[in-house]
Coordinates of C-alpha atoms in Angstrom, one line a residue:
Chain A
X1 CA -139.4 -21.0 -62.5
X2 CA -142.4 -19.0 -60.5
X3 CA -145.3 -18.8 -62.8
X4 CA -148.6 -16.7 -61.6
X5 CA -151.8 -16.7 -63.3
X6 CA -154.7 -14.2 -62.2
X7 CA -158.2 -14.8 -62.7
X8 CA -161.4 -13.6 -62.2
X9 CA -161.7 -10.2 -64.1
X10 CA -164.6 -8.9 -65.9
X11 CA -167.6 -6.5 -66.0
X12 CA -168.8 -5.2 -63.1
X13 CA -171.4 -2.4 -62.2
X14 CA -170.4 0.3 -59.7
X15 CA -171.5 -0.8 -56.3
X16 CA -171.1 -4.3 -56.8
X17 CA -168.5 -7.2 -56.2
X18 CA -165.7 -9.3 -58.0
X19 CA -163.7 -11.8 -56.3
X20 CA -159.9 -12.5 -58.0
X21 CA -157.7 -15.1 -57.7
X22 CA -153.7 -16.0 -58.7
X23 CA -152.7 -19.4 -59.0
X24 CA -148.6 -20.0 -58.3
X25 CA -146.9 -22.7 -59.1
X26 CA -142.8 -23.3 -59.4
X27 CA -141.8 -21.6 -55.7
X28 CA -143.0 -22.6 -52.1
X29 CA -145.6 -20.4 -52.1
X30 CA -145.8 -20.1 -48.2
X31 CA -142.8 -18.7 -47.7
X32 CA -143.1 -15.7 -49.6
X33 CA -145.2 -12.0 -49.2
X34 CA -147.8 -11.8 -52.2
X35 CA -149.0 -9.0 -53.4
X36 CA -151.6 -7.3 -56.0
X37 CA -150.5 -4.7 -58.2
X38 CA -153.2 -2.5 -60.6
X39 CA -152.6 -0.4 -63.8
X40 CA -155.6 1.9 -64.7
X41 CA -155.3 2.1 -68.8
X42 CA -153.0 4.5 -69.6
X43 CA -151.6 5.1 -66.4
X44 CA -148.6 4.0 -64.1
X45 CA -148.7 0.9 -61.4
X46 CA -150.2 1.1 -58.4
X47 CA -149.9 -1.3 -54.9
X48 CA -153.3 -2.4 -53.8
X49 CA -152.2 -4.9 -51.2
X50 CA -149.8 -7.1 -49.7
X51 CA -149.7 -10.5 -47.8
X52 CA -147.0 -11.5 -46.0
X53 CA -146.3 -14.7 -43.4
X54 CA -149.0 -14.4 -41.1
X55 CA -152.6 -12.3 -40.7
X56 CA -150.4 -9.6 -39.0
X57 CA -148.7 -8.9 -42.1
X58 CA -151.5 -7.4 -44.3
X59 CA -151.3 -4.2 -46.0
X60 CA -153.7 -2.3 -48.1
X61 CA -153.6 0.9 -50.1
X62 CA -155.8 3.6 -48.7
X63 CA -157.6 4.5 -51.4
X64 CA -159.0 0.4 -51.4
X65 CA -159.1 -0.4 -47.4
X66 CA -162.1 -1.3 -45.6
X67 CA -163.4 -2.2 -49.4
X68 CA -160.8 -4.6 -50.6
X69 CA -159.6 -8.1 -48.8
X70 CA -156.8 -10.2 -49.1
X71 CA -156.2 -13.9 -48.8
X72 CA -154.1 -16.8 -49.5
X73 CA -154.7 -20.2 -49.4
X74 CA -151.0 -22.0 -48.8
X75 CA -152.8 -25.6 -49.1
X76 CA -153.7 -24.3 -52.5
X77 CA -150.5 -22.1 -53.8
X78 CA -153.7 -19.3 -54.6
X79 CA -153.8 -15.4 -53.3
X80 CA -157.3 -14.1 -53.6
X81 CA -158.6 -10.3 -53.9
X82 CA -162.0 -9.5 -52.8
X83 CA -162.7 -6.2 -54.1
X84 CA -166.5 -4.9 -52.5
X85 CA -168.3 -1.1 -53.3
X86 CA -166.3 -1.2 -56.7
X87 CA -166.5 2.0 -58.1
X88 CA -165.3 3.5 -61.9
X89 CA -161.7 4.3 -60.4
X90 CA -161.0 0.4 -59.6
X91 CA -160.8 -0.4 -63.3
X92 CA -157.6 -1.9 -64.4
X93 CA -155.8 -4.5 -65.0
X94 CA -154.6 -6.3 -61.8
X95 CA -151.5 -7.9 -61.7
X96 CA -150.6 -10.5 -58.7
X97 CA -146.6 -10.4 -58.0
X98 CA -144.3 -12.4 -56.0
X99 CA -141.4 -10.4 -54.2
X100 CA -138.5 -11.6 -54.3
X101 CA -137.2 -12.1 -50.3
X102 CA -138.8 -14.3 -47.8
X103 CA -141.6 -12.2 -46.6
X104 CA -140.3 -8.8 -46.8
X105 CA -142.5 -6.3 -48.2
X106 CA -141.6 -5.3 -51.5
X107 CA -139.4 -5.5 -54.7
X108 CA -141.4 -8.2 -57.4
X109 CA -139.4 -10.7 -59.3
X110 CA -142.2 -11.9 -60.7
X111 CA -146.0 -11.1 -61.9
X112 CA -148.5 -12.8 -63.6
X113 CA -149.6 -11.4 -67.1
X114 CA -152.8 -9.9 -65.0
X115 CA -156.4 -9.7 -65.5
X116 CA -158.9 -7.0 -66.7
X117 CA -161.7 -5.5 -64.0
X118 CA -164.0 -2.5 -65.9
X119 CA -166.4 -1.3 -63.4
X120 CA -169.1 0.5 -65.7
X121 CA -172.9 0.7 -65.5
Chain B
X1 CA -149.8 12.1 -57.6
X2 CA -147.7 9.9 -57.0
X3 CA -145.1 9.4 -53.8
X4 CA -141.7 9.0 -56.4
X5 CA -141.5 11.3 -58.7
X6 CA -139.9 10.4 -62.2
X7 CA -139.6 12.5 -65.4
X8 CA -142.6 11.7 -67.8
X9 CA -140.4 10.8 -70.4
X10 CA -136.8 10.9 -71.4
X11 CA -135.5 10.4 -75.3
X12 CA -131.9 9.3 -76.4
X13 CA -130.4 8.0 -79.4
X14 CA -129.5 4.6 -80.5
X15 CA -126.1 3.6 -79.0
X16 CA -126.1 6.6 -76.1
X17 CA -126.7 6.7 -72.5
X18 CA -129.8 7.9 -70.6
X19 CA -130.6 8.4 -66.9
X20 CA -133.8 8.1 -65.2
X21 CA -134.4 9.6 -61.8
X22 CA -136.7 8.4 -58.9
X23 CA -137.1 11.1 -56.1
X24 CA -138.9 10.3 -53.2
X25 CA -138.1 11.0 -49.2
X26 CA -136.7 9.7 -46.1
X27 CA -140.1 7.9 -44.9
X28 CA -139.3 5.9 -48.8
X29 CA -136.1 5.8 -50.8
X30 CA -133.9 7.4 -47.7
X31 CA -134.6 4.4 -46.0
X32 CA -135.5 1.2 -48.0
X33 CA -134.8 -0.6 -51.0
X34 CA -135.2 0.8 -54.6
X35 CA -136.2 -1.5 -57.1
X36 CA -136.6 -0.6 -61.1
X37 CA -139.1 -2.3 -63.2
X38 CA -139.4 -2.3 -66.8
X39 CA -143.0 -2.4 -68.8
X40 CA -142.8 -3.3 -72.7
X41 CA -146.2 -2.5 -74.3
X42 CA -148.7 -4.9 -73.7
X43 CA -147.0 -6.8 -71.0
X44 CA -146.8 -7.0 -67.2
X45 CA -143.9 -5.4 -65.7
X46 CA -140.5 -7.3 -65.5
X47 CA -137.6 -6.7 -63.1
X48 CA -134.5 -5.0 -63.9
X49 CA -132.8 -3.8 -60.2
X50 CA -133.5 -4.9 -56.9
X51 CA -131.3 -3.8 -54.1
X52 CA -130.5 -0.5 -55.3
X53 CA -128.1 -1.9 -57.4
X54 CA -128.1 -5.8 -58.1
X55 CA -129.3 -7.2 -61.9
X56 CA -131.3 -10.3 -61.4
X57 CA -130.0 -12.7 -63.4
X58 CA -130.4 -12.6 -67.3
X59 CA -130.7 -8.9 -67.3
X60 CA -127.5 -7.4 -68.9
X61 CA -124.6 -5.2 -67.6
X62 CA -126.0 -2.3 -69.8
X63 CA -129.0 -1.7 -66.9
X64 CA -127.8 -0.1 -63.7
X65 CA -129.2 1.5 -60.3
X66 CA -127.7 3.8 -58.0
X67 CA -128.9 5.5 -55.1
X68 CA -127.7 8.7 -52.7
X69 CA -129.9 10.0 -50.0
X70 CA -133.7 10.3 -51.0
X71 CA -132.9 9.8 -54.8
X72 CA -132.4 6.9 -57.0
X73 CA -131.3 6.7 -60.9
X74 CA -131.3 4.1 -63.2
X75 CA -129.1 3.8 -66.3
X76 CA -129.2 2.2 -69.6
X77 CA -126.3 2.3 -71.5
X78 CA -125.9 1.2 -75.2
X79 CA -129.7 2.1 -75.9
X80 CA -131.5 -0.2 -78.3
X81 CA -134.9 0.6 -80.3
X82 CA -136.1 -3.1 -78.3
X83 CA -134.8 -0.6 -74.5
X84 CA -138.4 1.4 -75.4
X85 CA -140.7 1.3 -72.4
X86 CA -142.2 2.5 -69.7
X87 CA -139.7 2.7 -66.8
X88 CA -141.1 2.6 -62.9
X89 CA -138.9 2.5 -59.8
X90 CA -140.6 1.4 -56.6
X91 CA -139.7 1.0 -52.5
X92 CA -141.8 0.8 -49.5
X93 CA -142.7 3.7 -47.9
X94 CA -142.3 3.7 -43.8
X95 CA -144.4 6.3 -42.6
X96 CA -148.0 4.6 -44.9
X97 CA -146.9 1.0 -44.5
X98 CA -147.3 0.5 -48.3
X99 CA -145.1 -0.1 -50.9
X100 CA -144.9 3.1 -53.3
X101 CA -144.1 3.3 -57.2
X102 CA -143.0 6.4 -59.1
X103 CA -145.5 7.9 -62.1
X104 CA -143.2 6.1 -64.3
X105 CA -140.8 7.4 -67.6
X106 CA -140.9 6.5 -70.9
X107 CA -138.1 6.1 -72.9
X108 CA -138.0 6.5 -76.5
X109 CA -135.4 5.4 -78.0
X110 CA -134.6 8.2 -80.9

């Protein structure tokens, strides 16, 4: 069974920098498009970003590109999220998520229980 | 604002039927996948429809999807008081490159 684990949340003033990171374990990592996932509290989900089989297959919300910048490391079944400029509206809870089809773009079978960035002076 | 648009909330009874609808347009829904996700309090969201209309396994009959032109629905037959949550259908959207969720419903379960 796929099992994802985020970490790397926490306090962070407006301007500054926080790097996240998902550890997988259960699937063959490589072979499938990972993707972070954010819930503001109180509000709905929203896609960040997504990476699929190679560098060409990166996606990114606009409301986080040219700030935000995905990863993965295969060799080490992790995704990473570095999130630069934060500002107030990146606070949320982040959620990793594996979809569920090769290296298509969307639909998540599974996500990890997610980690908490506040971004407050 | 978000691209799918879904009633803030919907109410039925115990034992009854609801619907949930997902609008979106042909750059989203008209042309991809919808996928329905379901978010018990305190909890990361779980899958309940990929495809449209497939369960994955373990999640029972009383869940379904549909979907006709730029619209998709999700029912839930049989409601139970442990059905309350926040409902969210999602696709990919085309024309941004980006996968796209709906505001989300919840359902209370009367």
């Amino acid at each position: 069974e796929a099992q994802l684990l985020e970490s790397g949340g926490g306090l962070v003033q407006p301007g500054g920098s926080l790097r996240l990171s998902c550890a997988a374990s259960g699937f063959t990592f490589s072979s499938y498009t990972m993707s972070w996932v954010r819930q503001a509290p109180g509000k709905g989900l929203e896609w960040v970003s997504a990476f699929g089989g190679s560098d060409t297959s990166i996606y990114y919300a606009d409301s986080v590109k040219d700030r935000f910048t995905i990863s993965r490391d295969n060799s080490k079944n992790t995704l990473f999220l570095q999130m630069n400029s934060l500002r107030a509206g990146d606070s949320a809870v982040y959620y990793c998520a594996k979809v569920l089809r090769g290296y298509s773009p969307d639909q998540f079978d599974h996500w990890g229980p997610g980690t908490l960035v506040t971004v407050s002076s | 604002q978000s691209v799918l648009t879904q009633p803030p909330s919907v109410s039925a009874a115990p034992g009854q039927k609801v619907t949930i609808s997902c609008s979106g347009s042909t750059s989203n829904i008209g042309n991809n996948y919808v996928s329905w996700y379901q978010q018990l309090p305190g909890t990361a969201p779980k899958l309940l429809i990929y495809d449209n209309n497939n369960r994955p396994s373990g999640i029972p009959d009383r869940f379904s999807g549909s979907k006709s032109g730029t619209s998709a629905t999700l029912g839930i037959t049989g409601l139970q008081t442990g059905d309350e949550a926040d409902y969210y259908c999602g696709t990919w959207d085309s024309s941004l490159s980006a996968a796209v969720f709906g505001g989300g419903t919840k359902l209370t379960v009367l």
